PDB file of C-alpha atoms in Angstrom:
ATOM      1  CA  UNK L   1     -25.050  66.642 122.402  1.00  0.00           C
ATOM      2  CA  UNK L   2     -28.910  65.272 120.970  1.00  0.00           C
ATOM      3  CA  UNK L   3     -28.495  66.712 117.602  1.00  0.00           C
ATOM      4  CA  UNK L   4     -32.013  66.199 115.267  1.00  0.00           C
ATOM      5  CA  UNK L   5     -30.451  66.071 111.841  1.00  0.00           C
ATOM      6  CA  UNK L   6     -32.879  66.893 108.394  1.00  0.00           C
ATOM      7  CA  UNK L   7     -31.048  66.194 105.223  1.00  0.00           C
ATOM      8  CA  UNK L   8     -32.814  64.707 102.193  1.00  0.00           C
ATOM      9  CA  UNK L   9     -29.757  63.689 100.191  1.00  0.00           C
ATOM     10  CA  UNK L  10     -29.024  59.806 101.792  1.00  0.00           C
ATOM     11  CA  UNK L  11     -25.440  60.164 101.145  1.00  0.00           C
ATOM     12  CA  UNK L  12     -24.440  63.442 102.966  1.00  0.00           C
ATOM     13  CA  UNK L  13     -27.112  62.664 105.867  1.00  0.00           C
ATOM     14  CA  UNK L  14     -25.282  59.030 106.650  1.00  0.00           C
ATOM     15  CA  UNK L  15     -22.301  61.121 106.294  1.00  0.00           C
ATOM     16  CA  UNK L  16     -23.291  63.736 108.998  1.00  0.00           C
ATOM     17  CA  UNK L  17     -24.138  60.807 111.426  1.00  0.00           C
ATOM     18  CA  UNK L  18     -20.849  59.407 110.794  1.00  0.00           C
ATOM     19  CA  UNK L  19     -18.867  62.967 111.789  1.00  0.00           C
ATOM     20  CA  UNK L  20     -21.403  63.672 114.726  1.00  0.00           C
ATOM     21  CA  UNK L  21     -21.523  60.144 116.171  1.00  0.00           C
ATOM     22  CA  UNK L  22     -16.966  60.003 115.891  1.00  0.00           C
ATOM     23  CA  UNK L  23     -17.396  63.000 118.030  1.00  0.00           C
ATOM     24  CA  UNK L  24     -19.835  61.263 120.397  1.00  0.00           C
ATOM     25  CA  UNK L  25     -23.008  62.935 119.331  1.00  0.00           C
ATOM     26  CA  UNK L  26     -26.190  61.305 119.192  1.00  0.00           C
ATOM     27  CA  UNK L  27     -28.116  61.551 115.953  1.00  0.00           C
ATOM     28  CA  UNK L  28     -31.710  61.726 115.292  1.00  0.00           C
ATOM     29  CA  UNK L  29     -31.931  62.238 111.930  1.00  0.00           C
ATOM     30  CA  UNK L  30     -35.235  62.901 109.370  1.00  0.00           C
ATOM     31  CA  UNK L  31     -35.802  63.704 105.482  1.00  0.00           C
ATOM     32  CA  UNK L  32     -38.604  66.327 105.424  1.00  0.00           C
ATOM     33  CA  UNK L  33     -39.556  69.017 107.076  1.00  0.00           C
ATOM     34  CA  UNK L  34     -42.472  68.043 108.978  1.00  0.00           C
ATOM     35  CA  UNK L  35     -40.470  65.363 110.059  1.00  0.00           C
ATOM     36  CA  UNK L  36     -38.146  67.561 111.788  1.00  0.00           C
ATOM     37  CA  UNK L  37     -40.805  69.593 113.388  1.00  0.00           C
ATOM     38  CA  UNK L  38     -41.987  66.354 114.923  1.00  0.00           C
ATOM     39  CA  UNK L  39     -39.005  64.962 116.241  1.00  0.00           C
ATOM     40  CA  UNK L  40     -38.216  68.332 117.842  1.00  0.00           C
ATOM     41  CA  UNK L  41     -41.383  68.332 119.418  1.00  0.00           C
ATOM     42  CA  UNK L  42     -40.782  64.810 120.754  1.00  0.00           C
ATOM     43  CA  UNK L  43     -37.981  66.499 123.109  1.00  0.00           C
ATOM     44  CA  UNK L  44     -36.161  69.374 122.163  1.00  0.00           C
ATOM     45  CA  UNK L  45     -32.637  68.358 121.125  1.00  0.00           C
ATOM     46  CA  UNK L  46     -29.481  70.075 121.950  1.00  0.00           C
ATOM     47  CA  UNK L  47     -28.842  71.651 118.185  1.00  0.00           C
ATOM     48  CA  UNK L  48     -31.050  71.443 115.108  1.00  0.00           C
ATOM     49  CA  UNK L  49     -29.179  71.118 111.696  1.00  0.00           C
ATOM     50  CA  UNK L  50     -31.445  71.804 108.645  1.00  0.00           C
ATOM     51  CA  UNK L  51     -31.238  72.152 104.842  1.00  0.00           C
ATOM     52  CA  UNK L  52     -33.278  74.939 102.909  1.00  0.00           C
ATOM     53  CA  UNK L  53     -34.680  72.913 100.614  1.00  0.00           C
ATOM     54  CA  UNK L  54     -36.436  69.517 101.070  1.00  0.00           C
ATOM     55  CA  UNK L  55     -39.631  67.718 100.771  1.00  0.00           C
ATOM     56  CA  UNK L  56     -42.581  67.973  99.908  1.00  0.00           C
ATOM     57  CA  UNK L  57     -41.714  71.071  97.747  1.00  0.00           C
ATOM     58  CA  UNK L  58     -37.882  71.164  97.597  1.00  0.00           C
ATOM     59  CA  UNK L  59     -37.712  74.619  98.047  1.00  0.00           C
ATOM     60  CA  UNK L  60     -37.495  76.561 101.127  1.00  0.00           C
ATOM     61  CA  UNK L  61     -39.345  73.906 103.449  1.00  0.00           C
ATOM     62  CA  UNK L  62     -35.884  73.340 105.766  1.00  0.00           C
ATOM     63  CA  UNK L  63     -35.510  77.339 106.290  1.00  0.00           C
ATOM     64  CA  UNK L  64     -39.250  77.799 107.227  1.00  0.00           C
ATOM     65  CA  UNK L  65     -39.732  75.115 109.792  1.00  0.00           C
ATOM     66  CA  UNK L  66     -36.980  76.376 111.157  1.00  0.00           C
ATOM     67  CA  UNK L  67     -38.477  79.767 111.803  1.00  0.00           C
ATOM     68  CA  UNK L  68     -41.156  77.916 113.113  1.00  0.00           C
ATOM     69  CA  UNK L  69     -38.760  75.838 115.463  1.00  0.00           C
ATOM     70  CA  UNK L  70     -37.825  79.195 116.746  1.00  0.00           C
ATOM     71  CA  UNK L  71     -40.825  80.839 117.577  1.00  0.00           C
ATOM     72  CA  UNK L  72     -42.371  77.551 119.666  1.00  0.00           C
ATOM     73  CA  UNK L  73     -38.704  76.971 121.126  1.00  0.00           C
ATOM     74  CA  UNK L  74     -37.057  80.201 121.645  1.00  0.00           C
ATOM     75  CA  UNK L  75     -33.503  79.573 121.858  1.00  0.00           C
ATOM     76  CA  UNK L  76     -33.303  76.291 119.894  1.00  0.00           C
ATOM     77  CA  UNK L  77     -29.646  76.478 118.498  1.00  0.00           C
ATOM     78  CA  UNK L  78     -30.404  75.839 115.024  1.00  0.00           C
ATOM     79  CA  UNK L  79     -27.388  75.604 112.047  1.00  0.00           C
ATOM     80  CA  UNK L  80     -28.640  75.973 108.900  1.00  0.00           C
ATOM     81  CA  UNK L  81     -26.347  73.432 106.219  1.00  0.00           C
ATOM     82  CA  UNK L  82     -27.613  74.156 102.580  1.00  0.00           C
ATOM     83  CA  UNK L  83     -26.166  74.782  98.755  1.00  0.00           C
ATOM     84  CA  UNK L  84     -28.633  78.098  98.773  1.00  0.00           C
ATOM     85  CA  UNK L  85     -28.512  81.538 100.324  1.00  0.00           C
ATOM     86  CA  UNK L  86     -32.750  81.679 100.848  1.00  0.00           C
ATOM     87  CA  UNK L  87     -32.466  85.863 101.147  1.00  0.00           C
ATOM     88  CA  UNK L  88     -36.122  86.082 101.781  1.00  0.00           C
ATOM     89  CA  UNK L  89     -36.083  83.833 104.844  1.00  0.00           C
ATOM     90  CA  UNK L  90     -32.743  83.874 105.998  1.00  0.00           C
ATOM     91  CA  UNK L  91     -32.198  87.381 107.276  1.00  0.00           C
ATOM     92  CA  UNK L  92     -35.581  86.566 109.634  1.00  0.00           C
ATOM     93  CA  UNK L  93     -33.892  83.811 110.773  1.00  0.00           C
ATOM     94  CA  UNK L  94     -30.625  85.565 111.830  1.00  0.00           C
ATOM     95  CA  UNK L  95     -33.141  87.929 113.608  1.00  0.00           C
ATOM     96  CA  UNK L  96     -34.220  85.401 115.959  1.00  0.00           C
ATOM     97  CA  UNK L  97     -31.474  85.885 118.652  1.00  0.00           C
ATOM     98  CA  UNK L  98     -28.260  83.866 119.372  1.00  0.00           C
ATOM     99  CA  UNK L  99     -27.817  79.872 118.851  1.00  0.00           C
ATOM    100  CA  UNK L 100     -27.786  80.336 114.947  1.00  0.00           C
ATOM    101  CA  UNK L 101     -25.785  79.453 112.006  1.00  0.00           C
ATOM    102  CA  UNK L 102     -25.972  79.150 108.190  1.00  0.00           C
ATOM    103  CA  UNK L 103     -23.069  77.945 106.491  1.00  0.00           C
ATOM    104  CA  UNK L 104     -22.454  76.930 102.886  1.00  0.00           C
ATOM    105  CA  UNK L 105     -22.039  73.388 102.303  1.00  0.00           C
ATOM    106  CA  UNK L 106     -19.511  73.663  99.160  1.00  0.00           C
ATOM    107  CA  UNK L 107     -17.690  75.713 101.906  1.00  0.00           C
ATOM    108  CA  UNK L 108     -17.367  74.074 104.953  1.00  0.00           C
ATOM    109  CA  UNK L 109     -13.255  73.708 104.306  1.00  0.00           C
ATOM    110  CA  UNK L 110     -13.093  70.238 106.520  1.00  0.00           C
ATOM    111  CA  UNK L 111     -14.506  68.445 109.674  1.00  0.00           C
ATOM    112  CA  UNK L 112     -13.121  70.194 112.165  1.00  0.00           C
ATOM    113  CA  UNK L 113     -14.454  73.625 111.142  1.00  0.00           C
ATOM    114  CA  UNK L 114     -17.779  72.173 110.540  1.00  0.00           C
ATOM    115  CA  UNK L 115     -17.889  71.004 113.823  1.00  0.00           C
ATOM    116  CA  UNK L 116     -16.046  74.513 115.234  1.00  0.00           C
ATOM    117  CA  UNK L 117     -19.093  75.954 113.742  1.00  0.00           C
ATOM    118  CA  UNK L 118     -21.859  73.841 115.427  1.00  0.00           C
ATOM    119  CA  UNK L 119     -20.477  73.865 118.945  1.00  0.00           C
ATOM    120  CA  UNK L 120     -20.487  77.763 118.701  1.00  0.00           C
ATOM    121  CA  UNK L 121     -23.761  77.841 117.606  1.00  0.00           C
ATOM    122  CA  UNK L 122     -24.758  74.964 120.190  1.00  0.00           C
ATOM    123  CA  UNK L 123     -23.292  77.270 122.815  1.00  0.00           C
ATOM    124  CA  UNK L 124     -25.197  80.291 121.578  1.00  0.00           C
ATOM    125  CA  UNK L 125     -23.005  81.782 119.001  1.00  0.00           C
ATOM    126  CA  UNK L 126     -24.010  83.266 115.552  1.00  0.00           C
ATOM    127  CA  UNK L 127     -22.066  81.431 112.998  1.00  0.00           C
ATOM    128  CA  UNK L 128     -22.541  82.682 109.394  1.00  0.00           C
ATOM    129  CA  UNK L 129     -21.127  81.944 106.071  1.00  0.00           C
ATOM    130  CA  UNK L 130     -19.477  85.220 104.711  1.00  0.00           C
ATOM    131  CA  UNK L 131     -21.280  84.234 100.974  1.00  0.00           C
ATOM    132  CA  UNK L 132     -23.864  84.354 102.951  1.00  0.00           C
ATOM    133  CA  UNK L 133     -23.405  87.612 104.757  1.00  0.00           C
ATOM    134  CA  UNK L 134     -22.480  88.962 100.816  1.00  0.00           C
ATOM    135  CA  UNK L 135     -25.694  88.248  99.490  1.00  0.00           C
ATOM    136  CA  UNK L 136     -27.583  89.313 102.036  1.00  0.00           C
ATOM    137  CA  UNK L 137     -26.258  92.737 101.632  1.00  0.00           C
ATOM    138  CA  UNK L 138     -26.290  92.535  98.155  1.00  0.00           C
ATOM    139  CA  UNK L 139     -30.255  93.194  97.902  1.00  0.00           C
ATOM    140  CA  UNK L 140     -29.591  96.624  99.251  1.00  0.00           C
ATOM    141  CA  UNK L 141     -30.850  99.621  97.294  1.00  0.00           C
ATOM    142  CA  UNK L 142     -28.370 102.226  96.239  1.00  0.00           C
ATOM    143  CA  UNK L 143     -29.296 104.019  99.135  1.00  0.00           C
ATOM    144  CA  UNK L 144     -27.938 101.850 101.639  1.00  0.00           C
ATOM    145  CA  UNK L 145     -26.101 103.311 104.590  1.00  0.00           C
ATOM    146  CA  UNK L 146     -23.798 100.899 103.973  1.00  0.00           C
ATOM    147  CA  UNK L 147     -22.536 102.882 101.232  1.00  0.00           C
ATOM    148  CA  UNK L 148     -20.595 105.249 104.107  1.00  0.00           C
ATOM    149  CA  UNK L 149     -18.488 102.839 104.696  1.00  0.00           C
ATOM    150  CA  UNK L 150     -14.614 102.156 103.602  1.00  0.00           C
ATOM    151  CA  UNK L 151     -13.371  99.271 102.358  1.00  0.00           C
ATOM    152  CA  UNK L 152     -11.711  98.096 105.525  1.00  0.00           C
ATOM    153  CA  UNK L 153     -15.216  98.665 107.175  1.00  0.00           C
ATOM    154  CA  UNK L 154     -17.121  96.787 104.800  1.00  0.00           C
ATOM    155  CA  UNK L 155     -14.232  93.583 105.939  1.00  0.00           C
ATOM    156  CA  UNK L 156     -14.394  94.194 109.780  1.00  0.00           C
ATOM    157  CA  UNK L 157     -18.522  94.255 109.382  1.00  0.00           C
ATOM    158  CA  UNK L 158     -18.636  91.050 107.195  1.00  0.00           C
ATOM    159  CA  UNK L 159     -16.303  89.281 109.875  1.00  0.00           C
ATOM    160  CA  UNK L 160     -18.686  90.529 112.742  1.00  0.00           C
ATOM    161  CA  UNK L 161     -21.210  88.848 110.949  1.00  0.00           C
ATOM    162  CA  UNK L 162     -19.835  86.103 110.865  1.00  0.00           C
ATOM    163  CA  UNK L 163     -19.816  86.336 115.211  1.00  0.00           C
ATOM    164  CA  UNK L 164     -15.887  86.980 115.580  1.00  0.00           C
ATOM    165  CA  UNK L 165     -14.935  89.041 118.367  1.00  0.00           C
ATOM    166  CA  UNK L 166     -12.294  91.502 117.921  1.00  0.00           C
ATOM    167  CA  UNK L 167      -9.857  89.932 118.990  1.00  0.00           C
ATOM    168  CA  UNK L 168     -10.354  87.407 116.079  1.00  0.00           C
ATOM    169  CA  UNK L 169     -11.046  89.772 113.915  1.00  0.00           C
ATOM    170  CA  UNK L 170      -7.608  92.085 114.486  1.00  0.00           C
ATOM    171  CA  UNK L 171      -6.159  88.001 113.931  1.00  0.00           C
ATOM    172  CA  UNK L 172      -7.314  87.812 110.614  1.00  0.00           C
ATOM    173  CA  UNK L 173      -6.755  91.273 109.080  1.00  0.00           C
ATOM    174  CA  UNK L 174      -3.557  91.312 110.748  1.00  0.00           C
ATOM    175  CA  UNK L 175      -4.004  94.213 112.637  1.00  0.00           C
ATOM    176  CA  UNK L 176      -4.468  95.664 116.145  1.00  0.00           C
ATOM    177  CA  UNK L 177      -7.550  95.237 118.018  1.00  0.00           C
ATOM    178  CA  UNK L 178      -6.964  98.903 118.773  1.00  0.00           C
ATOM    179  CA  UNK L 179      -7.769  99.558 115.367  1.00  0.00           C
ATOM    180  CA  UNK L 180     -10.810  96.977 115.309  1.00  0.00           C
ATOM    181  CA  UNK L 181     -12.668  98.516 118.273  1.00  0.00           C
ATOM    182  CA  UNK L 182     -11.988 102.025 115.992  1.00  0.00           C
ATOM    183  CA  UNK L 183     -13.342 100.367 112.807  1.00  0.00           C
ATOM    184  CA  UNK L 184     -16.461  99.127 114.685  1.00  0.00           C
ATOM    185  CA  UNK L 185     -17.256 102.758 116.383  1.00  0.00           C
ATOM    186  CA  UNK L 186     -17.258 103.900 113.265  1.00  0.00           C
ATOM    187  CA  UNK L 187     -19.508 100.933 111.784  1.00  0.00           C
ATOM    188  CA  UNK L 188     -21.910 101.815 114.531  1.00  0.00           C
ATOM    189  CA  UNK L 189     -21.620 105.697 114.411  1.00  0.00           C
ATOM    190  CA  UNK L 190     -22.204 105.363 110.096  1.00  0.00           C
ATOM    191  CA  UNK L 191     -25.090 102.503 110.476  1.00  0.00           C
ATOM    192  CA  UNK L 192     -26.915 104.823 113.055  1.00  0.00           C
ATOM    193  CA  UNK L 193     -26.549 101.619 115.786  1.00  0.00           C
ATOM    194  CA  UNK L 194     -25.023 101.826 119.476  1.00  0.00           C
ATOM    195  CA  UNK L 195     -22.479  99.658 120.111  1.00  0.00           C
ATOM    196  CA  UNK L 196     -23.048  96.251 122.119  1.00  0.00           C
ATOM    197  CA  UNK L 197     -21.302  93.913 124.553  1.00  0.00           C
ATOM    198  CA  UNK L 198     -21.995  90.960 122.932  1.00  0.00           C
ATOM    199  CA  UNK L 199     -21.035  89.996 120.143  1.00  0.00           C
ATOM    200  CA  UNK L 200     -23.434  87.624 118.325  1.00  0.00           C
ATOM    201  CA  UNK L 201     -26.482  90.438 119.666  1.00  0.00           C
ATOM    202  CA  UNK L 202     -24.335  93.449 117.545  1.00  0.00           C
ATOM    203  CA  UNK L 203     -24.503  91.011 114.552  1.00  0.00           C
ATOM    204  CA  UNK L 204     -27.943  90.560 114.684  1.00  0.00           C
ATOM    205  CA  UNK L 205     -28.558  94.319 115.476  1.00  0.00           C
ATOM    206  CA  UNK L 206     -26.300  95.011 112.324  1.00  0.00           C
ATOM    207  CA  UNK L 207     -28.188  92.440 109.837  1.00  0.00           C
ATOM    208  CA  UNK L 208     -31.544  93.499 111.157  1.00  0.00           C
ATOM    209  CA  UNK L 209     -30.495  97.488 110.267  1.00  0.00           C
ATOM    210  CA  UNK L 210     -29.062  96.467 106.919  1.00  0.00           C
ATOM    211  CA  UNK L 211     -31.812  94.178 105.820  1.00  0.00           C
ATOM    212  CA  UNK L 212     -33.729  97.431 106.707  1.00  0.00           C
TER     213      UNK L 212
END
């Protein structure tokens, strides 16, 4: 894949070129955000990865032009690789459509499921970091419909967010995907959402309701 890479911090973005060129990806890689705007414009890459914050302002300059990225490119798989959860812009990012990510760096366990996570989203998946996914929900009033739901419900919803099928999902709570398909009918049926096919489209349906 053409992967435009912007990343401030010298040390992590040689480090990224390292990883994505080992797994024969080429690497055009930038330090601010108009520079990333630019080289996207220059010819559209295969996957954008962006931090939040970066020059000029170091705040949420990454996050914004890739909003931006979005709306001239629709579709532009774009992974979002930053120490902050940016609530304000985040959520409108997610809302986009499929192709998008936003993982934690401090979490990203190891190579592999960093690049697990950018193929997915190259390929049109919603990858999502579940601190992210957290504090998202987290700026819901007490009057949140997500209130109605269990325990076990609040898990299988945070694991849809994250753009697991059921399948995976029944894998990592150890149960049936019997029961999954029941916990997300009732997700659905609580939220006030109809169910959908596919999966990374539910997820965005469910973080659109819940941002509200």
């Amino acid at each position: 894949m053409r992967v435009v890479l912007a990343e401030d911090s010298v040390l992590l973005r040689e480090g990224l070129i390292q990883i994505l060129g080992r797994f024969g990806h080429e690497t055009t890689a930038v330090a601010d955000a108009p520079a990333l705007v630019a080289a996207v414009a220059a010819g559209p890459p295969d996957i954008v990865v962006t931090d939040v914050r970066m020059p000029p302002g170091h705040r949420d300059e990454g996050l914004r032009a890739a909003l931006e990225l979005r709306r001239d490119h629709p579709g532009l798989p774009v992974l979002v690789l930053s120490q902050y959860v940016e609530r304000s812009y985040a959520a409108d990012l997610l809302q986009t459509g499929g192709g998008i990510g936003y993982l934690l760096k401090d979490r990203v366990g190891d190579i592999d499921e960093f690049m697990d996570g950018l193929t997915r989203v190259a390929e049109g998946g919603t990858v999502i970091d579940p601190e992210v996914v957290r504090r998202l929900l987290s700026g819901r009033h007490d009057g949140s419909p997500l209130r109605r739901l269990t325990d076990r419900e609040r898990q299988v919803l945070e694991l849809m967010a994250e753009g697991r099928s059921n399948g995976a999902i029944a894998r990592r709570l150890v149960v049936t995907e019997a029961a999954v398909v029941k916990h997300v009918g009732s997700i659905f049926m609580k939220l006030d959402l109809p169910p959908a096919p596919d999966d990374h489209r539910r997820v965005l349906a469910v973080l659109a309701h819940l941002r509200g």
